[in-house]
XYZ file of C-alpha atoms in Angstrom:
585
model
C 3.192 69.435 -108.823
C 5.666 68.359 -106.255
C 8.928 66.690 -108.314
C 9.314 62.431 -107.030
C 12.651 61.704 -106.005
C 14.862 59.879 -107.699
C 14.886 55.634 -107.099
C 18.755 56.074 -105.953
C 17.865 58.570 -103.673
C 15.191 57.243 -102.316
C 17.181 54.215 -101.134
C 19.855 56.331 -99.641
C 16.646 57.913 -97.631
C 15.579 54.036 -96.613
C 18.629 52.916 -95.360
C 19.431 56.660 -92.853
C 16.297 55.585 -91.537
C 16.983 51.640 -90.945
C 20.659 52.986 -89.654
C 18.836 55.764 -87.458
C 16.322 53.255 -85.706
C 18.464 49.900 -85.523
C 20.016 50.733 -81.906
C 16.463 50.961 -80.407
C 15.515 46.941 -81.562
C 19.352 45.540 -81.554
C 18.876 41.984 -79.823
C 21.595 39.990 -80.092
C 21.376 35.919 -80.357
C 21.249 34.372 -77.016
C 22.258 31.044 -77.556
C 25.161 31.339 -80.214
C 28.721 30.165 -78.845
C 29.356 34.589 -79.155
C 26.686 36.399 -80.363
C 27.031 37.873 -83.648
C 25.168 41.242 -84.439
C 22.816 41.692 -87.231
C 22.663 45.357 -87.392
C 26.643 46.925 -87.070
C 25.781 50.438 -86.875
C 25.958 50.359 -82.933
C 28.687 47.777 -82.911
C 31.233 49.805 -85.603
C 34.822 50.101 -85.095
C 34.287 47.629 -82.321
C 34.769 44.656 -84.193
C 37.276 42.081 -83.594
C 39.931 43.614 -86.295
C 39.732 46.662 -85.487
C 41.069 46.395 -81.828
C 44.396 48.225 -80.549
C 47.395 45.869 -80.120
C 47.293 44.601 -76.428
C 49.727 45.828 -73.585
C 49.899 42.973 -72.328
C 52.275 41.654 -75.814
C 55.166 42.837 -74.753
C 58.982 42.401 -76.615
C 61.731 40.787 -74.057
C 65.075 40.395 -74.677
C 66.138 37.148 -72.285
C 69.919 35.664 -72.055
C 70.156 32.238 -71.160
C 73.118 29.529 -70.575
C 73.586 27.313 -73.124
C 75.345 24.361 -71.125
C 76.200 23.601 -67.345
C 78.327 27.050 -66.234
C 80.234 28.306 -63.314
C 79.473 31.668 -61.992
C 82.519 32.916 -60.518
C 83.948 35.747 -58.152
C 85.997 37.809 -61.060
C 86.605 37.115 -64.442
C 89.401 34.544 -64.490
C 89.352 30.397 -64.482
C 91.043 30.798 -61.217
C 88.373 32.508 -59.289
C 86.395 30.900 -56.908
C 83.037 29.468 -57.644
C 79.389 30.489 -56.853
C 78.039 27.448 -58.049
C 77.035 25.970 -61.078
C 73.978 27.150 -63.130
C 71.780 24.502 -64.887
C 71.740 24.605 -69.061
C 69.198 27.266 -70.001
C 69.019 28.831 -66.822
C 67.934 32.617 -67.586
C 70.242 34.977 -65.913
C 70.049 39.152 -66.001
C 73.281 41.311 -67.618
C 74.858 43.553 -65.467
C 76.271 45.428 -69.063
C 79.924 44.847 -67.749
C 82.347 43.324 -69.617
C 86.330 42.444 -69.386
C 87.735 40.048 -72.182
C 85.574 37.513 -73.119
C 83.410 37.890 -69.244
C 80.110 39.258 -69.045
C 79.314 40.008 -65.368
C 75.423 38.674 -64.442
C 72.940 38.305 -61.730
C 71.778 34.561 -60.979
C 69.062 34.961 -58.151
C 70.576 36.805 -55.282
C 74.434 36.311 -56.630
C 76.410 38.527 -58.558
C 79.509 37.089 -60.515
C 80.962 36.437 -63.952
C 80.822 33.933 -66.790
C 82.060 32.937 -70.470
C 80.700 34.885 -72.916
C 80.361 32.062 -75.473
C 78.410 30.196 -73.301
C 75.791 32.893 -73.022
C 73.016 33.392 -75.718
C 70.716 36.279 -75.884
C 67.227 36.273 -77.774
C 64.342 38.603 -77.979
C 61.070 37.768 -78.676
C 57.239 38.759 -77.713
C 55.939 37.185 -74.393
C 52.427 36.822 -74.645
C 50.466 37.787 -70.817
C 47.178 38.701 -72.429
C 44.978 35.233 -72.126
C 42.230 35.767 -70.273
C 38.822 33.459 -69.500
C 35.336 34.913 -69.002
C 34.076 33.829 -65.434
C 30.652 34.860 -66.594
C 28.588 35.748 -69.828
C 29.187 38.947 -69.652
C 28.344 42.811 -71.736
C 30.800 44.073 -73.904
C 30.502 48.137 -73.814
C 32.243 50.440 -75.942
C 33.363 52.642 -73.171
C 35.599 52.135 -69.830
C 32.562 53.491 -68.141
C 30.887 50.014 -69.204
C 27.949 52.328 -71.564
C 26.913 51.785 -74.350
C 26.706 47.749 -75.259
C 28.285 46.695 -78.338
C 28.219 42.864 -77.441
C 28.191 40.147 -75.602
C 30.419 37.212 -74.804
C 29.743 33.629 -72.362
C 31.465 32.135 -69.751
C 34.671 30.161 -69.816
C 35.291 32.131 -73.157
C 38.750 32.598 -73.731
C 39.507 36.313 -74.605
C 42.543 38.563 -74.733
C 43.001 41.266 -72.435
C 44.455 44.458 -74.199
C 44.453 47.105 -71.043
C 43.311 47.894 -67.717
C 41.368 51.400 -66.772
C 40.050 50.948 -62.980
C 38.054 48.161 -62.611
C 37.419 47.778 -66.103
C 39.307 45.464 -68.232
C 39.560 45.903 -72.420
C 39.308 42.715 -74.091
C 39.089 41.249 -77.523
C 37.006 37.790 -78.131
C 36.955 36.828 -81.933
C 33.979 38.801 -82.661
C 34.215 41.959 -80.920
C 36.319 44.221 -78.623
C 35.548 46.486 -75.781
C 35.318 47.162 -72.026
C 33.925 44.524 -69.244
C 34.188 44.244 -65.287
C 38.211 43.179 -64.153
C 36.043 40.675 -62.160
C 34.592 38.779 -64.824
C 37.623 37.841 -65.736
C 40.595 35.060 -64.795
C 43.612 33.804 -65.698
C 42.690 30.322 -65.396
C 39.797 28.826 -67.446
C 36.589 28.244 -64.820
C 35.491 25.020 -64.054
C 32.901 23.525 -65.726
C 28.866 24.102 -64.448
C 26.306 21.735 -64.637
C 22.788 21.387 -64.011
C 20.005 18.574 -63.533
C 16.457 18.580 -65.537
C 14.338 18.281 -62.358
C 11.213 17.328 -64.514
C 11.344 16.312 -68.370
C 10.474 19.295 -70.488
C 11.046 21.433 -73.668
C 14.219 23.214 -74.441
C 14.186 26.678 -76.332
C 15.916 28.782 -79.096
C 16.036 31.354 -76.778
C 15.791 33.120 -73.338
C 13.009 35.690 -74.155
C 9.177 33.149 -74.156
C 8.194 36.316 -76.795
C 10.961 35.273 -79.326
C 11.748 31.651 -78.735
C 10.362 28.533 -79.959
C 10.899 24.761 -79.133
C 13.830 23.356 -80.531
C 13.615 19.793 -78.057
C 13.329 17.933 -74.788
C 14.761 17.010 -71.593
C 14.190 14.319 -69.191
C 13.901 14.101 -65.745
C 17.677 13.062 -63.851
C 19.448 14.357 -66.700
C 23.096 16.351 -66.074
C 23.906 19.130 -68.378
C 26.734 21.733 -68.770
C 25.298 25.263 -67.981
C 26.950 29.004 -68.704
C 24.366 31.025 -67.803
C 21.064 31.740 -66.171
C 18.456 34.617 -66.887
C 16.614 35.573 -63.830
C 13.803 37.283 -65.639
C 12.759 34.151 -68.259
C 13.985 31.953 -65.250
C 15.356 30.035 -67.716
C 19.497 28.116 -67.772
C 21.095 27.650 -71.043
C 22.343 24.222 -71.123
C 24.404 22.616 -73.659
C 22.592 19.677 -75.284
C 24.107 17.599 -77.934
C 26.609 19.785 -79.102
C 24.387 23.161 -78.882
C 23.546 25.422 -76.653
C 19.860 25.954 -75.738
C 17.628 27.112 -73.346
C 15.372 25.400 -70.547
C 13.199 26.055 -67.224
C 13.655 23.115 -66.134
C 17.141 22.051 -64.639
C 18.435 23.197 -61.211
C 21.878 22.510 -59.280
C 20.722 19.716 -57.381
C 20.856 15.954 -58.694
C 17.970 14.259 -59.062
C 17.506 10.475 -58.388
C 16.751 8.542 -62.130
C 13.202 6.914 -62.552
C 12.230 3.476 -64.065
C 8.999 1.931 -64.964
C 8.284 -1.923 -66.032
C 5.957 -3.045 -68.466
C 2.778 -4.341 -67.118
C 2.768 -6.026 -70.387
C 3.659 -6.410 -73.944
C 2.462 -3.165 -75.679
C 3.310 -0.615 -78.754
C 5.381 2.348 -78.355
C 4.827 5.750 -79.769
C 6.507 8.829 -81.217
C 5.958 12.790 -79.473
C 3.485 12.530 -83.153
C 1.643 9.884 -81.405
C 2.435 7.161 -84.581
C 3.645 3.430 -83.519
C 7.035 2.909 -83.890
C 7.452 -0.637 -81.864
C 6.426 -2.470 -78.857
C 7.735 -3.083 -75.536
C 7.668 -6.723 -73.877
C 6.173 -7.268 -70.721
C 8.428 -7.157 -67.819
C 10.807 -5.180 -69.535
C 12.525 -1.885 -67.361
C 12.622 1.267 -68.598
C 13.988 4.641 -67.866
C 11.069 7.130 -66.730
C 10.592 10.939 -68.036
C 7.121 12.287 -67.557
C 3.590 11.435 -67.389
C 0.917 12.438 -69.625
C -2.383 12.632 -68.008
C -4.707 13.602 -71.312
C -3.303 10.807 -72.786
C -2.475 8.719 -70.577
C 0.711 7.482 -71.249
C 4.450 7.127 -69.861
C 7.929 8.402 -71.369
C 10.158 6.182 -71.552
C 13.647 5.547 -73.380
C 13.846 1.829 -74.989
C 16.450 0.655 -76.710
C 18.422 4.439 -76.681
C 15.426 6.374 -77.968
C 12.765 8.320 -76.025
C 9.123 7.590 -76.439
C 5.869 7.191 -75.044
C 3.688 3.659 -73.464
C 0.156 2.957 -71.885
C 1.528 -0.238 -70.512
C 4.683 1.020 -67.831
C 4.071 1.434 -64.559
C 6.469 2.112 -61.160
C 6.131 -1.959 -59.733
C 7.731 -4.565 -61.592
C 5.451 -7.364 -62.487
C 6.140 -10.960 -61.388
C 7.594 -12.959 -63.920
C 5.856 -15.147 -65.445
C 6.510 -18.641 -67.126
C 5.253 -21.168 -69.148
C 5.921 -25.455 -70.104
C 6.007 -26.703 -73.547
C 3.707 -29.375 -73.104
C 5.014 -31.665 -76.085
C 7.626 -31.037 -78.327
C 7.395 -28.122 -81.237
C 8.754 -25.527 -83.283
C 9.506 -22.001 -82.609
C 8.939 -19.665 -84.678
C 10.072 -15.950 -85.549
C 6.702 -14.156 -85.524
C 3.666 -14.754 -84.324
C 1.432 -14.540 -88.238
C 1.519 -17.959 -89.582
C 0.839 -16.254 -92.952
C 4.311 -14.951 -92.718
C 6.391 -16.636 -90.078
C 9.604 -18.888 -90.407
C 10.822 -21.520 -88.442
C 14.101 -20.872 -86.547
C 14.202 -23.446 -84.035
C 12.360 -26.334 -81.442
C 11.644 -26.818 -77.524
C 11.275 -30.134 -76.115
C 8.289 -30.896 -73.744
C 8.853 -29.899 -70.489
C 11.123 -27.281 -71.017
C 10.455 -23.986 -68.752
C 10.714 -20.714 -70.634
C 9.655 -17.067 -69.702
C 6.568 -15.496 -71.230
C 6.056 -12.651 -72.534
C 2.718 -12.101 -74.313
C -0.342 -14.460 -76.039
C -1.418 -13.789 -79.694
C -4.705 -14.928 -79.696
C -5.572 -14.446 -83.110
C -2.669 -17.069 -83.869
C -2.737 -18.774 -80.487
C 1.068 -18.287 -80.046
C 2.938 -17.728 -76.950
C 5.966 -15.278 -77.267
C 8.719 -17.092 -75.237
C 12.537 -16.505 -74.763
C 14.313 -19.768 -75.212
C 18.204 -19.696 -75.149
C 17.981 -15.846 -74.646
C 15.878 -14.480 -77.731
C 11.873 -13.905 -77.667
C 10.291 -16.187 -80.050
C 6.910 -18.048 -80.836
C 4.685 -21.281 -80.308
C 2.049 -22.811 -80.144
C 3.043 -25.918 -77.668
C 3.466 -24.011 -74.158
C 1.054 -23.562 -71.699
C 0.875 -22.375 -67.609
C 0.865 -26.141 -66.379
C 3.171 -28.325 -66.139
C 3.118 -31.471 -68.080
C 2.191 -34.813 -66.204
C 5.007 -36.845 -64.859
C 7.202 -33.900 -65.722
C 10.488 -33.836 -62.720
C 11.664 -30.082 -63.052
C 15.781 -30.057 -63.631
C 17.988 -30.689 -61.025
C 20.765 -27.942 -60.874
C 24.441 -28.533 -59.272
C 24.988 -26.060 -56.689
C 28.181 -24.875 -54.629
C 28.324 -27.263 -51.050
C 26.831 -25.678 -48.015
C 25.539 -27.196 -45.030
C 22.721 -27.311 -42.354
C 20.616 -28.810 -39.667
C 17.298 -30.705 -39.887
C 14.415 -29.412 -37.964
C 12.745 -32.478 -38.048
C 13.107 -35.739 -39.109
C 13.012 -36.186 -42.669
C 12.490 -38.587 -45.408
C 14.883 -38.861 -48.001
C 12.910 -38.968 -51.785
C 14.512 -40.511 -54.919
C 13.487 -37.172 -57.255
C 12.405 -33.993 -56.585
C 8.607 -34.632 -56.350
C 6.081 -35.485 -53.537
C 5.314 -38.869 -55.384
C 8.854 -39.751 -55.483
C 10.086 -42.759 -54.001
C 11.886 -42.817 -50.206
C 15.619 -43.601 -50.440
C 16.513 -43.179 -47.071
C 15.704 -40.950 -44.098
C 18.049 -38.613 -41.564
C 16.873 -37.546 -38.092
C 16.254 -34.364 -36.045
C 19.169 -31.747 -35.330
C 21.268 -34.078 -37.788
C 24.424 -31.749 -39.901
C 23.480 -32.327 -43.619
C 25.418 -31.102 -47.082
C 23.455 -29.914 -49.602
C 24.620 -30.045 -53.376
C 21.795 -29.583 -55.910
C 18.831 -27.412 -56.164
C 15.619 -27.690 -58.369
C 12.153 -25.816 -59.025
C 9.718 -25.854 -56.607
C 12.164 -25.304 -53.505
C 13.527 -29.003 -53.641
C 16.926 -29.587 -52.637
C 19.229 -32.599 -52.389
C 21.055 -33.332 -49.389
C 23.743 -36.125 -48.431
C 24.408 -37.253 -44.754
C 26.743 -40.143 -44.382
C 26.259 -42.338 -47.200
C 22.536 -41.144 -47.573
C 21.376 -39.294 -50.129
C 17.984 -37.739 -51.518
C 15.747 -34.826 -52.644
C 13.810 -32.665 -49.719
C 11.621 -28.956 -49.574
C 14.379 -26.732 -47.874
C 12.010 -24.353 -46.414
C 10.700 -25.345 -43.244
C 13.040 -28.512 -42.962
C 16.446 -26.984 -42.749
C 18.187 -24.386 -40.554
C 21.038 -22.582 -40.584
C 22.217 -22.691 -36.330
C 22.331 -26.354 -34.863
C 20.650 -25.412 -31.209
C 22.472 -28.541 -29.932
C 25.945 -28.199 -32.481
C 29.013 -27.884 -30.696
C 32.287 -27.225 -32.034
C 35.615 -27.700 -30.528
C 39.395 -26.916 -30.859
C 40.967 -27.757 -27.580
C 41.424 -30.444 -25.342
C 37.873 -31.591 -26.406
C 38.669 -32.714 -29.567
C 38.801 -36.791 -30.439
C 41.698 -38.686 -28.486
C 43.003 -35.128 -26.283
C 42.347 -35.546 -22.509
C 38.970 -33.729 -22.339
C 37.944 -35.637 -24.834
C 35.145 -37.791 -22.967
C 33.533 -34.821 -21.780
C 32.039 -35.218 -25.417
C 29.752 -38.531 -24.918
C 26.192 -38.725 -25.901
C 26.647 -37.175 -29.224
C 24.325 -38.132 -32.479
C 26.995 -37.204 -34.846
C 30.270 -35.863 -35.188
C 32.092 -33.987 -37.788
C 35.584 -34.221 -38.494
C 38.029 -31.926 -40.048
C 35.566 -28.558 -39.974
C 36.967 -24.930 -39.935
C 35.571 -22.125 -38.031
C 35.988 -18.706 -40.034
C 37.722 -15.214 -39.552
C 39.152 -16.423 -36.068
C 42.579 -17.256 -34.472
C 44.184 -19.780 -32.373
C 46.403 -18.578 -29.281
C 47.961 -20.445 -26.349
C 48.406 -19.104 -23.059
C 49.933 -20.101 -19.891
C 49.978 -23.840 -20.309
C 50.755 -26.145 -23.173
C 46.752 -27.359 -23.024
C 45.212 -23.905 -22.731
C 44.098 -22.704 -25.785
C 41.841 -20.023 -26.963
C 39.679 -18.722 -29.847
C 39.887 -14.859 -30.940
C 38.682 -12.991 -33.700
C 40.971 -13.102 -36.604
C 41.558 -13.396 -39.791
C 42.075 -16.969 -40.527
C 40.542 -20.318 -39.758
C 41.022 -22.660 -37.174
C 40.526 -26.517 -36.915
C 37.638 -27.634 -35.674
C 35.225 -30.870 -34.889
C 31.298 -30.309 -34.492
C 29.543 -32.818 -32.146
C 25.569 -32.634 -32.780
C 23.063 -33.804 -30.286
C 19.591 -34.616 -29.871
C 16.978 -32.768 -27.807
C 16.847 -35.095 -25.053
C 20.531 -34.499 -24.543
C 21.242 -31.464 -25.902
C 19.940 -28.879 -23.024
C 22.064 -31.008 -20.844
C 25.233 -31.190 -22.572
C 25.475 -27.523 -23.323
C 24.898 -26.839 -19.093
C 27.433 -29.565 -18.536
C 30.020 -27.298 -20.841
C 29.090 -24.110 -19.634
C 30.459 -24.960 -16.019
C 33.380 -26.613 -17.250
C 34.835 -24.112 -19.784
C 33.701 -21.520 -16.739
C 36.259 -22.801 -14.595
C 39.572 -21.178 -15.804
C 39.556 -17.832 -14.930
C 41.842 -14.787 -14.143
C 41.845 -11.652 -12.398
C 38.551 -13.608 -11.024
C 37.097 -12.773 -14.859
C 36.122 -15.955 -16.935
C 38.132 -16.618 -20.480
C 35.611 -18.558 -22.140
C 32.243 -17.714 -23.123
C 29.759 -19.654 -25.092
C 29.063 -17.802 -28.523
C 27.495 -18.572 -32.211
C 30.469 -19.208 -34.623
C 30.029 -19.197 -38.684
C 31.795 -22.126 -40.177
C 33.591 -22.536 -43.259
C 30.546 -24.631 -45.088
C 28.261 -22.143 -44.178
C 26.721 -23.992 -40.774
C 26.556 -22.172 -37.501
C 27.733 -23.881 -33.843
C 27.903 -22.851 -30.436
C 31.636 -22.848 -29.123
C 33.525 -21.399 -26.136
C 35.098 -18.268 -27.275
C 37.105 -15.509 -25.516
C 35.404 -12.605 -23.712
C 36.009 -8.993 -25.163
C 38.241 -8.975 -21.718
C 40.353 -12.262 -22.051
C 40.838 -11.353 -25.634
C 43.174 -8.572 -25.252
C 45.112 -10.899 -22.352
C 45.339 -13.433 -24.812
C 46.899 -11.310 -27.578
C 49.036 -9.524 -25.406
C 50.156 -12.076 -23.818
C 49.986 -15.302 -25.635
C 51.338 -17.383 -28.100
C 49.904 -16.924 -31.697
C 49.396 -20.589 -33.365
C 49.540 -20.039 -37.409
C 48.247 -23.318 -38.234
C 44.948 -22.673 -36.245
C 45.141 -26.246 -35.445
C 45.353 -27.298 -31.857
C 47.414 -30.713 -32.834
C 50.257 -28.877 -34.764
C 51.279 -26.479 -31.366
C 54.303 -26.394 -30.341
């Protein structure tokens, strides 16, 4: 009978074999910050501590001046100087010395300075630091065989020597040989990456050994250090660790949003309810799921998935309390509490109808809440509110009555005509708009009624103005408006006192705006054309009619200069700050 071996020796037998097969399966960890071996055997004597001392540590002994110090020709306070060296200016010993001289080199000169105000130290310079341009194979051999390790890009490493175009360095795990290339003095720039299409991230590189460890979404930017061409997969740094993916690429992609169609619930990647989302509300997009037929989205900072987002935003929609009421926190009147009122009337945007309780969800004074009082419609004999607005002005298209309120049933206060300059100062729903002209006053629709060009609005700056000595040229207007300012232009005079002319710039300039009525409007604007036509030079007119912008936001015709009297005028002319035609000089 064949004697058992012992239990001691039959471990020793175990673990030969283990340390006789580990090389053929070592696989090291592909997404640690180094990779750190779990079987040694392959790796021994090639760990961190036991690497030489580097080469590249090397003892110098440096002298230095210790204040402000003459170098001079010869050892004497007499000699002449060859300048002054800066405090701690390092200098090289020649080994000469007479008294209490030491002769030195400073750059290209060669002279002599105090002793005492020389100090010499020795210390170690460190040149070894070194950053990994790539991830990169650590081998135990300048030969770059046999692979002990591994270590990633931007790594910072110490070189210890040089053998041909292979570099020894030490990272804090291992040491041994990699390519003089995949190194630099200077740490690499950063690398990015953009998930192309939301998608799982990985433990690791090889699809055999990894396993989902998270997601990405679509338009996302990550930090990258590597990419393995035979997984196709980057490994991306994603909230502090570093993990793998097959779906980011160098090129940015633009971010997607969605808008709920309407107030819905929200689930979890386990498909359980977590919330809702209110109609109207916009989301960031990440992917589609077809099976189920749901978006995901990120609300409120958190992905998660919708049936009720889609790419067009839907129009808002509102809703009138039609008497007063309460509001309410929820919409369960078996649980609800009372937080607040609306008064009837009031316009408020909606979100979503509980019909079980037959409460609107609302925002009022910027938070969602219930009721039961509002409805689509307005309320009879409700005016909607009248707004204040900044001043602007325009021209009628037609003639127009003037109503008391903003409302088709409104009484007439007043009435302006056709082509007539208005102001208007308040807005309300429903495209009204109040408008004053003269000492009239009163609520019209703006669309349709009002324009922004007067076809027959003139304004002037020149001779033309009220009391000059073209001025009754001008007769025949409807209205005139004083004291108006034409913008981004300037005023220049040329040639004679009276001459005056209007050039880009960027100021204002003084201006009055005659308006007048179709009957005499085509007429009056011929009548100008040949008169502002008649001062010319080189043969060239100066003037040429053109739209101008005014200051209150109206638009006029006036007589401008050409692109060609322009640059006369500026070359040429007189520049008038003021922009007012009364204050020349």
């Amino acid at each position: 009978m064949r004697k058992q071996p012992k239990f001691s020796q039959r471990v020793a037998a175990i673990v030969g074999f283990l340390a006789l097969a580990a090389p053929l399966s070592l696989t090291p960890s592909a997404h640690a910050v180094e990779p750190v071996m779990s079987v040694r055997i392959q790796s021994a004597g090639h760990e961190a501590e036991h690497a030489p001392p580097s080469k590249y540590l090397k003892k110098v002994t440096e002298t230095s001046t210790t204040v402000n110090l003459k170098l001079r020709k010869s050892p004497a306070t007499n000699s002449d100087s060859l300048g002054v060296m800066p405090k701690g200016t390092v200098v090289k010993l020649t080994g000469k010395e007479q008294g209490n001289w030491s002769q030195l080199k400073w750059g290209s000169k060669t002279g002599w300075s105090a002793t005492q105000y020389l100090k010499t130290r020795t210390y170690t310079k460190d040149e070894s630091k070194r950053f990994m341009r790539s991830y990169a194979s650590i081998y135990s051999t300048a030969q770059l065989t046999r692979r002990v390790g591994s270590v990633n890009l931007r790594t910072q490493v110490q070189l210890l020597e040089i053998q041909g175009s292979a570099a020894h360095i030490k990272t804090s795990h291992y040491h041994g040989w990699v390519k003089i290339s995949q190194l630099s003095s200077k740490a690499p720039a950063r690398a990015y990456r953009f998930v192309q299409r939301s998608g799982a991230t990985y433990s690791h590189s090889d699809p055999k050994q990894s396993k989902v460890v998270g997601r990405v979404h679509v338009g996302e930017k990550y930090e990258v250090r590597r990419w393995v061409a035979s997984s196709r997969r980057n490994e991306i740094l994603v909230n502090g660790k570093w993990v793998w993916t097959d779906v980011t690429d160098r090129k940015a992609v633009t971010v997607q949003y969605r808008y709920a169609q309407s107030t819905g619930t929200v689930y979890n990647s386990s498909g359980k309810a977590t919330g809702t989302i209110r109609r109207g509300t916009k989301v960031r997009f990440g992917a589609w799921d077809s099976k189920a037929r749901r978006d995901e989205i990120k609300l409120n900072g958190r992905w998660a998935w919708t049936a009720v987002t889609n790419r067009k935003a839907p129009q808002t929609q509102y809703r009138y309390a039609q008497k007063n009421g309460n509001l309410y926190d929820r919409a369960d009147k078996s649980t609800d509490r009372k937080i607040g009122t609306i008064t009837r009337g009031t316009k408020v945007q909606w979100a979503t109808w509980n019909s079980k309780n037959r409460r609107d969800e609302v925002k009022v004074n910027g938070k969602w809440v219930w009721t039961d009082v509002t409805d689509r419609k307005k309320p009879a004999g409700l005016l909607p509110p009248v707004k204040n607005v900044s001043d602007y002005a325009r021209f009628t298209t037609k003639s127009l009555n003037l109503a008391k309120d903003p409302s088709s049933k409104a009484k007439s206060v007043g009435s302006v005509k056709k082509g007539m300059k208005v102001t208007v100062t308040h807005k309300a729903d429903g495209g009204w708009v109040k408008i004053k002209v003269g000492s009239s006053a009163g609520f019209i629709k703006e669309k349709g009624n009002l324009r922004l060009h007067g076809p027959y609005s003139v304004a002037v700056y020149g001779t033309l103005r009220t009391g000059q000595s073209a001025y009754n040229v001008m007769g025949g207007f409807q209205q005139k408006a004083m004291n108006q300012r034409i913008s981004k232009s300037s005023l220049y005079q040329l040639w004679n006192r009276n001459w005056t002319f209007l050039t880009n710039g960027p100021k204002t300039v003084v201006t009055e705006q005659f308006q007048y009525s179709d009957s005499k409007g085509p007429g009056m604007l011929r009548k100008l054309d040949i008169y502002e036509s008649q001062l010319r030079y080189q043969g060239k007119p100066m003037y040429t009619r053109q739209k101008v912008r005014l200051s209150d936001g109206s638009q006029s015709w006036t007589y401008k200069t050409t692109a060609f009297s322009e640059k006369v005028v500026k070359n040429s002319g007189r520049y008038i700050s003021s922009g007012d035609f009364l204050k020349r000089s």
